[in-house]
Amino acid sequence: GKKRTEIISLMSESIGNQVKDPSMKGFTEKALKLQMKGDKANWFTRIAVPLTRWNAIAGLSSPVSGFKNLMLGNIQNATVFTGRDIMNSFNSLVKGKIKYEDERAWAERIGATYTGAYDLYLGEVGTGAKFAKRHLPNVGLMRTTEIFNRTVSNTLGRIALDTHVENLAGFKNPRTKGVSAADSRRIMMDVFEFDEDQVLDLIRRRKKLGKNGHDKMQYFQFEEKRARDQAHIITQGSGEAPYVPYWMGKNWARPLTLFYRIAYRITDTVAKNVIKPTL
């Protein structure tokens, strides 16, 4: 509506002013409109989208597809985060310190459970009996494992936020033991994408609580949402702007770049979180 258009205009103008490049304002405005309002369908998309959907369903219906997705998703978790983060997350889930149902609800709230199925065209198909419409796209358990992977990653992001804020605040305990300050900075700034001032504010607030303040630490809503959202997007991928080039978000390009859009995000993740830290 009108309010959304005003927000897009204000954000675009702000970015153009920050980089001192008027052309960036126009590009940002186009990208935001594409992300928030979508792109118009045309004759090509009306033909290509159904073909791509059925191709994806057929290609991902193998019994090993879900297993491979489960393994690859957790390899990405291990690539981006630390072994300590993963151990803390699974330990909390197994011991019932946090409930999977609650984490699944969080994942749904931030759109994590929808993202993978939508990107892979694995939503309900539009024809056939109700049972077939719902379950046919999940023959290979791709949708099930995608939801599981993103729920775990969303949990991992929240637990990692505690760990790395505590570590940078100088508190050493079973959660932070063996975790380097460099890893914590990388995750806070490159994965969660907090800026320096935001990280310093988190450290200051954690120090104020003292050594035993783990359970008292309160995050602003945007901080927790940012950690959870970034965790599942960075590890499991996203085929949407701003995580892929602008042109790939256009309706004509989406069916032609289905798997490339996901691979692009994962390749970028490996470059930032595996190759870059070693240089």
mmCIF file with all atom_site columns, N, CA, C and O in Angstrom, residues 78-111:
data_model
loop_
_atom_site.group_PDB
_atom_site.id
_atom_site.type_symbol
_atom_site.label_atom_id
_atom_site.label_alt_id
_atom_site.label_comp_id
_atom_site.label_asym_id
_atom_site.label_entity_id
_atom_site.label_seq_id
_atom_site.pdbx_PDB_ins_code
_atom_site.Cartn_x
_atom_site.Cartn_y
_atom_site.Cartn_z
_atom_site.occupancy
_atom_site.B_iso_or_equiv
_atom_site.pdbx_formal_charge
_atom_site.auth_seq_id
_atom_site.auth_comp_id
_atom_site.auth_asym_id
_atom_site.auth_atom_id
_atom_site.pdbx_PDB_model_num
ATOM 1   N N  . ALA A 1 78  ? 27.819 -26.799 10.765 1.00 0.00 ? 78  ALA A N  1
ATOM 2   C CA . ALA A 1 78  ? 29.163 -26.972 11.321 1.00 0.00 ? 78  ALA A CA 1
ATOM 3   C C  . ALA A 1 78  ? 30.181 -26.071 10.636 1.00 0.00 ? 78  ALA A C  1
ATOM 4   O O  . ALA A 1 78  ? 31.168 -25.647 11.252 1.00 0.00 ? 78  ALA A O  1
ATOM 5   N N  . THR A 1 79  ? 29.947 -25.760 9.363  1.00 0.00 ? 79  THR A N  1
ATOM 6   C CA . THR A 1 79  ? 30.855 -24.885 8.617  1.00 0.00 ? 79  THR A CA 1
ATOM 7   C C  . THR A 1 79  ? 30.782 -23.446 9.125  1.00 0.00 ? 79  THR A C  1
ATOM 8   O O  . THR A 1 79  ? 31.806 -22.779 9.290  1.00 0.00 ? 79  THR A O  1
ATOM 9   N N  . VAL A 1 80  ? 29.569 -22.980 9.391  1.00 0.00 ? 80  VAL A N  1
ATOM 10  C CA . VAL A 1 80  ? 29.361 -21.580 9.764  1.00 0.00 ? 80  VAL A CA 1
ATOM 11  C C  . VAL A 1 80  ? 29.595 -21.347 11.251 1.00 0.00 ? 80  VAL A C  1
ATOM 12  O O  . VAL A 1 80  ? 30.237 -20.375 11.644 1.00 0.00 ? 80  VAL A O  1
ATOM 13  N N  . PHE A 1 81  ? 29.073 -22.246 12.071 1.00 0.00 ? 81  PHE A N  1
ATOM 14  C CA . PHE A 1 81  ? 29.192 -22.073 13.516 1.00 0.00 ? 81  PHE A CA 1
ATOM 15  C C  . PHE A 1 81  ? 30.319 -22.942 14.064 1.00 0.00 ? 81  PHE A C  1
ATOM 16  O O  . PHE A 1 81  ? 31.068 -23.551 13.303 1.00 0.00 ? 81  PHE A O  1
ATOM 17  N N  . THR A 1 82  ? 30.460 -22.995 15.381 1.00 0.00 ? 82  THR A N  1
ATOM 18  C CA . THR A 1 82  ? 31.533 -23.777 15.993 1.00 0.00 ? 82  THR A CA 1
ATOM 19  C C  . THR A 1 82  ? 30.977 -25.100 16.515 1.00 0.00 ? 82  THR A C  1
ATOM 20  O O  . THR A 1 82  ? 29.771 -25.250 16.725 1.00 0.00 ? 82  THR A O  1
ATOM 21  N N  . GLY A 1 83  ? 31.887 -26.061 16.753 1.00 0.00 ? 83  GLY A N  1
ATOM 22  C CA . GLY A 1 83  ? 31.470 -27.328 17.328 1.00 0.00 ? 83  GLY A CA 1
ATOM 23  C C  . GLY A 1 83  ? 30.795 -27.138 18.669 1.00 0.00 ? 83  GLY A C  1
ATOM 24  O O  . GLY A 1 83  ? 29.854 -27.858 19.019 1.00 0.00 ? 83  GLY A O  1
ATOM 25  N N  . ARG A 1 84  ? 31.251 -26.151 19.417 1.00 0.00 ? 84  ARG A N  1
ATOM 26  C CA . ARG A 1 84  ? 30.659 -25.855 20.724 1.00 0.00 ? 84  ARG A CA 1
ATOM 27  C C  . ARG A 1 84  ? 29.208 -25.391 20.561 1.00 0.00 ? 84  ARG A C  1
ATOM 28  O O  . ARG A 1 84  ? 28.335 -25.793 21.323 1.00 0.00 ? 84  ARG A O  1
ATOM 29  N N  . ASP A 1 85  ? 28.941 -24.562 19.563 1.00 0.00 ? 85  ASP A N  1
ATOM 30  C CA . ASP A 1 85  ? 27.572 -24.091 19.315 1.00 0.00 ? 85  ASP A CA 1
ATOM 31  C C  . ASP A 1 85  ? 26.643 -25.267 19.021 1.00 0.00 ? 85  ASP A C  1
ATOM 32  O O  . ASP A 1 85  ? 25.534 -25.352 19.555 1.00 0.00 ? 85  ASP A O  1
ATOM 33  N N  . ILE A 1 86  ? 27.096 -26.166 18.133 1.00 0.00 ? 86  ILE A N  1
ATOM 34  C CA . ILE A 1 86  ? 26.261 -27.298 17.741 1.00 0.00 ? 86  ILE A CA 1
ATOM 35  C C  . ILE A 1 86  ? 26.018 -28.231 18.922 1.00 0.00 ? 86  ILE A C  1
ATOM 36  O O  . ILE A 1 86  ? 24.894 -28.694 19.157 1.00 0.00 ? 86  ILE A O  1
ATOM 37  N N  . MET A 1 87  ? 27.077 -28.495 19.692 1.00 0.00 ? 87  MET A N  1
ATOM 38  C CA . MET A 1 87  ? 26.949 -29.367 20.854 1.00 0.00 ? 87  MET A CA 1
ATOM 39  C C  . MET A 1 87  ? 25.977 -28.772 21.879 1.00 0.00 ? 87  MET A C  1
ATOM 40  O O  . MET A 1 87  ? 25.120 -29.471 22.422 1.00 0.00 ? 87  MET A O  1
ATOM 41  N N  . ASN A 1 88  ? 26.084 -27.473 22.131 1.00 0.00 ? 88  ASN A N  1
ATOM 42  C CA . ASN A 1 88  ? 25.185 -26.810 23.078 1.00 0.00 ? 88  ASN A CA 1
ATOM 43  C C  . ASN A 1 88  ? 23.735 -26.877 22.602 1.00 0.00 ? 88  ASN A C  1
ATOM 44  O O  . ASN A 1 88  ? 22.812 -27.083 23.398 1.00 0.00 ? 88  ASN A O  1
ATOM 45  N N  . SER A 1 89  ? 23.526 -26.713 21.287 1.00 0.00 ? 89  SER A N  1
ATOM 46  C CA . SER A 1 89  ? 22.168 -26.711 20.735 1.00 0.00 ? 89  SER A CA 1
ATOM 47  C C  . SER A 1 89  ? 21.509 -28.081 20.855 1.00 0.00 ? 89  SER A C  1
ATOM 48  O O  . SER A 1 89  ? 20.390 -28.204 21.359 1.00 0.00 ? 89  SER A O  1
ATOM 49  N N  . PHE A 1 90  ? 22.207 -29.123 20.397 1.00 0.00 ? 90  PHE A N  1
ATOM 50  C CA . PHE A 1 90  ? 21.627 -30.461 20.463 1.00 0.00 ? 90  PHE A CA 1
ATOM 51  C C  . PHE A 1 90  ? 21.475 -30.928 21.913 1.00 0.00 ? 90  PHE A C  1
ATOM 52  O O  . PHE A 1 90  ? 20.510 -31.616 22.258 1.00 0.00 ? 90  PHE A O  1
ATOM 53  N N  . ASN A 1 91  ? 22.426 -30.541 22.758 1.00 0.00 ? 91  ASN A N  1
ATOM 54  C CA . ASN A 1 91  ? 22.343 -30.888 24.173 1.00 0.00 ? 91  ASN A CA 1
ATOM 55  C C  . ASN A 1 91  ? 21.093 -30.265 24.804 1.00 0.00 ? 91  ASN A C  1
ATOM 56  O O  . ASN A 1 91  ? 20.369 -30.920 25.568 1.00 0.00 ? 91  ASN A O  1
ATOM 57  N N  . SER A 1 92  ? 20.816 -29.009 24.464 1.00 0.00 ? 92  SER A N  1
ATOM 58  C CA . SER A 1 92  ? 19.641 -28.318 25.006 1.00 0.00 ? 92  SER A CA 1
ATOM 59  C C  . SER A 1 92  ? 18.347 -28.951 24.515 1.00 0.00 ? 92  SER A C  1
ATOM 60  O O  . SER A 1 92  ? 17.374 -29.083 25.266 1.00 0.00 ? 92  SER A O  1
ATOM 61  N N  . LEU A 1 93  ? 18.323 -29.365 23.233 1.00 0.00 ? 93  LEU A N  1
ATOM 62  C CA . LEU A 1 93  ? 17.127 -30.004 22.681 1.00 0.00 ? 93  LEU A CA 1
ATOM 63  C C  . LEU A 1 93  ? 16.900 -31.391 23.261 1.00 0.00 ? 93  LEU A C  1
ATOM 64  O O  . LEU A 1 93  ? 15.782 -31.744 23.652 1.00 0.00 ? 93  LEU A O  1
ATOM 65  N N  . VAL A 1 94  ? 17.974 -32.185 23.336 1.00 0.00 ? 94  VAL A N  1
ATOM 66  C CA . VAL A 1 94  ? 17.854 -33.568 23.835 1.00 0.00 ? 94  VAL A CA 1
ATOM 67  C C  . VAL A 1 94  ? 17.458 -33.585 25.308 1.00 0.00 ? 94  VAL A C  1
ATOM 68  O O  . VAL A 1 94  ? 16.626 -34.387 25.737 1.00 0.00 ? 94  VAL A O  1
ATOM 69  N N  . LYS A 1 95  ? 18.050 -32.698 26.108 1.00 0.00 ? 95  LYS A N  1
ATOM 70  C CA . LYS A 1 95  ? 17.767 -32.682 27.546 1.00 0.00 ? 95  LYS A CA 1
ATOM 71  C C  . LYS A 1 95  ? 16.497 -31.910 27.899 1.00 0.00 ? 95  LYS A C  1
ATOM 72  O O  . LYS A 1 95  ? 16.121 -31.844 29.069 1.00 0.00 ? 95  LYS A O  1
ATOM 73  N N  . GLY A 1 96  ? 15.856 -31.338 26.907 1.00 0.00 ? 96  GLY A N  1
ATOM 74  C CA . GLY A 1 96  ? 14.598 -30.656 27.148 1.00 0.00 ? 96  GLY A CA 1
ATOM 75  C C  . GLY A 1 96  ? 14.727 -29.272 27.762 1.00 0.00 ? 96  GLY A C  1
ATOM 76  O O  . GLY A 1 96  ? 13.736 -28.702 28.230 1.00 0.00 ? 96  GLY A O  1
ATOM 77  N N  . LYS A 1 97  ? 15.945 -28.701 27.740 1.00 0.00 ? 97  LYS A N  1
ATOM 78  C CA . LYS A 1 97  ? 16.114 -27.333 28.248 1.00 0.00 ? 97  LYS A CA 1
ATOM 79  C C  . LYS A 1 97  ? 15.335 -26.352 27.375 1.00 0.00 ? 97  LYS A C  1
ATOM 80  O O  . LYS A 1 97  ? 14.862 -25.325 27.848 1.00 0.00 ? 97  LYS A O  1
ATOM 81  N N  . ILE A 1 98  ? 15.264 -26.684 26.104 1.00 0.00 ? 98  ILE A N  1
ATOM 82  C CA . ILE A 1 98  ? 14.399 -25.959 25.188 1.00 0.00 ? 98  ILE A CA 1
ATOM 83  C C  . ILE A 1 98  ? 13.566 -26.993 24.436 1.00 0.00 ? 98  ILE A C  1
ATOM 84  O O  . ILE A 1 98  ? 14.031 -28.111 24.187 1.00 0.00 ? 98  ILE A O  1
ATOM 85  N N  . LYS A 1 99  ? 12.339 -26.659 24.084 1.00 0.00 ? 99  LYS A N  1
ATOM 86  C CA . LYS A 1 99  ? 11.440 -27.606 23.438 1.00 0.00 ? 99  LYS A CA 1
ATOM 87  C C  . LYS A 1 99  ? 11.456 -27.420 21.923 1.00 0.00 ? 99  LYS A C  1
ATOM 88  O O  . LYS A 1 99  ? 11.398 -26.286 21.440 1.00 0.00 ? 99  LYS A O  1
ATOM 89  N N  . TYR A 1 100 ? 11.514 -28.535 21.211 1.00 0.00 ? 100 TYR A N  1
ATOM 90  C CA . TYR A 1 100 ? 11.518 -28.481 19.746 1.00 0.00 ? 100 TYR A CA 1
ATOM 91  C C  . TYR A 1 100 ? 10.265 -27.784 19.236 1.00 0.00 ? 100 TYR A C  1
ATOM 92  O O  . TYR A 1 100 ? 10.319 -27.019 18.273 1.00 0.00 ? 100 TYR A O  1
ATOM 93  N N  . GLU A 1 101 ? 9.126  -28.026 19.903 1.00 0.00 ? 101 GLU A N  1
ATOM 94  C CA . GLU A 1 101 ? 7.869  -27.398 19.471 1.00 0.00 ? 101 GLU A CA 1
ATOM 95  C C  . GLU A 1 101 ? 7.953  -25.872 19.536 1.00 0.00 ? 101 GLU A C  1
ATOM 96  O O  . GLU A 1 101 ? 7.456  -25.162 18.653 1.00 0.00 ? 101 GLU A O  1
ATOM 97  N N  . ASP A 1 102 ? 8.612  -25.366 20.591 1.00 0.00 ? 102 ASP A N  1
ATOM 98  C CA . ASP A 1 102 ? 8.774  -23.913 20.736 1.00 0.00 ? 102 ASP A CA 1
ATOM 99  C C  . ASP A 1 102 ? 9.701  -23.361 19.658 1.00 0.00 ? 102 ASP A C  1
ATOM 100 O O  . ASP A 1 102 ? 9.458  -22.279 19.105 1.00 0.00 ? 102 ASP A O  1
ATOM 101 N N  . GLU A 1 103 ? 10.758 -24.112 19.360 1.00 0.00 ? 103 GLU A N  1
ATOM 102 C CA . GLU A 1 103 ? 11.703 -23.673 18.332 1.00 0.00 ? 103 GLU A CA 1
ATOM 103 C C  . GLU A 1 103 ? 11.063 -23.747 16.945 1.00 0.00 ? 103 GLU A C  1
ATOM 104 O O  . GLU A 1 103 ? 11.320 -22.892 16.099 1.00 0.00 ? 103 GLU A O  1
ATOM 105 N N  . ARG A 1 104 ? 10.225 -24.746 16.731 1.00 0.00 ? 104 ARG A N  1
ATOM 106 C CA . ARG A 1 104 ? 9.498  -24.857 15.452 1.00 0.00 ? 104 ARG A CA 1
ATOM 107 C C  . ARG A 1 104 ? 8.563  -23.656 15.299 1.00 0.00 ? 104 ARG A C  1
ATOM 108 O O  . ARG A 1 104 ? 8.423  -23.093 14.206 1.00 0.00 ? 104 ARG A O  1
ATOM 109 N N  . ALA A 1 105 ? 7.922  -23.246 16.413 1.00 0.00 ? 105 ALA A N  1
ATOM 110 C CA . ALA A 1 105 ? 7.028  -22.083 16.372 1.00 0.00 ? 105 ALA A CA 1
ATOM 111 C C  . ALA A 1 105 ? 7.817  -20.821 16.036 1.00 0.00 ? 105 ALA A C  1
ATOM 112 O O  . ALA A 1 105 ? 7.352  -19.968 15.266 1.00 0.00 ? 105 ALA A O  1
ATOM 113 N N  . TRP A 1 106 ? 9.017  -20.694 16.591 1.00 0.00 ? 106 TRP A N  1
ATOM 114 C CA . TRP A 1 106 ? 9.874  -19.549 16.273 1.00 0.00 ? 106 TRP A CA 1
ATOM 115 C C  . TRP A 1 106 ? 10.249 -19.576 14.792 1.00 0.00 ? 106 TRP A C  1
ATOM 116 O O  . TRP A 1 106 ? 10.237 -18.554 14.110 1.00 0.00 ? 106 TRP A O  1
ATOM 117 N N  . ALA A 1 107 ? 10.602 -20.763 14.306 1.00 0.00 ? 107 ALA A N  1
ATOM 118 C CA . ALA A 1 107 ? 10.996 -20.894 12.900 1.00 0.00 ? 107 ALA A CA 1
ATOM 119 C C  . ALA A 1 107 ? 9.851  -20.496 11.975 1.00 0.00 ? 107 ALA A C  1
ATOM 120 O O  . ALA A 1 107 ? 10.067 -19.844 10.944 1.00 0.00 ? 107 ALA A O  1
ATOM 121 N N  . GLU A 1 108 ? 8.637  -20.879 12.342 1.00 0.00 ? 108 GLU A N  1
ATOM 122 C CA . GLU A 1 108 ? 7.477  -20.495 11.538 1.00 0.00 ? 108 GLU A CA 1
ATOM 123 C C  . GLU A 1 108 ? 7.245  -18.999 11.592 1.00 0.00 ? 108 GLU A C  1
ATOM 124 O O  . GLU A 1 108 ? 6.892  -18.364 10.602 1.00 0.00 ? 108 GLU A O  1
ATOM 125 N N  . ARG A 1 109 ? 7.467  -18.413 12.778 1.00 0.00 ? 109 ARG A N  1
ATOM 126 C CA . ARG A 1 109 ? 7.234  -16.983 12.975 1.00 0.00 ? 109 ARG A CA 1
ATOM 127 C C  . ARG A 1 109 ? 8.149  -16.141 12.090 1.00 0.00 ? 109 ARG A C  1
ATOM 128 O O  . ARG A 1 109 ? 7.744  -15.096 11.581 1.00 0.00 ? 109 ARG A O  1
ATOM 129 N N  . ILE A 1 110 ? 9.391  -16.578 11.902 1.00 0.00 ? 110 ILE A N  1
ATOM 130 C CA . ILE A 1 110 ? 10.330 -15.788 11.106 1.00 0.00 ? 110 ILE A CA 1
ATOM 131 C C  . ILE A 1 110 ? 10.355 -16.226 9.637  1.00 0.00 ? 110 ILE A C  1
ATOM 132 O O  . ILE A 1 110 ? 11.162 -15.728 8.845  1.00 0.00 ? 110 ILE A O  1
ATOM 133 N N  . GLY A 1 111 ? 9.492  -17.173 9.274  1.00 0.00 ? 111 GLY A N  1
ATOM 134 C CA . GLY A 1 111 ? 9.400  -17.604 7.879  1.00 0.00 ? 111 GLY A CA 1
ATOM 135 C C  . GLY A 1 111 ? 10.405 -18.661 7.476  1.00 0.00 ? 111 GLY A C  1
ATOM 136 O O  . GLY A 1 111 ? 10.528 -18.985 6.296  1.00 0.00 ? 111 GLY A O  1
#
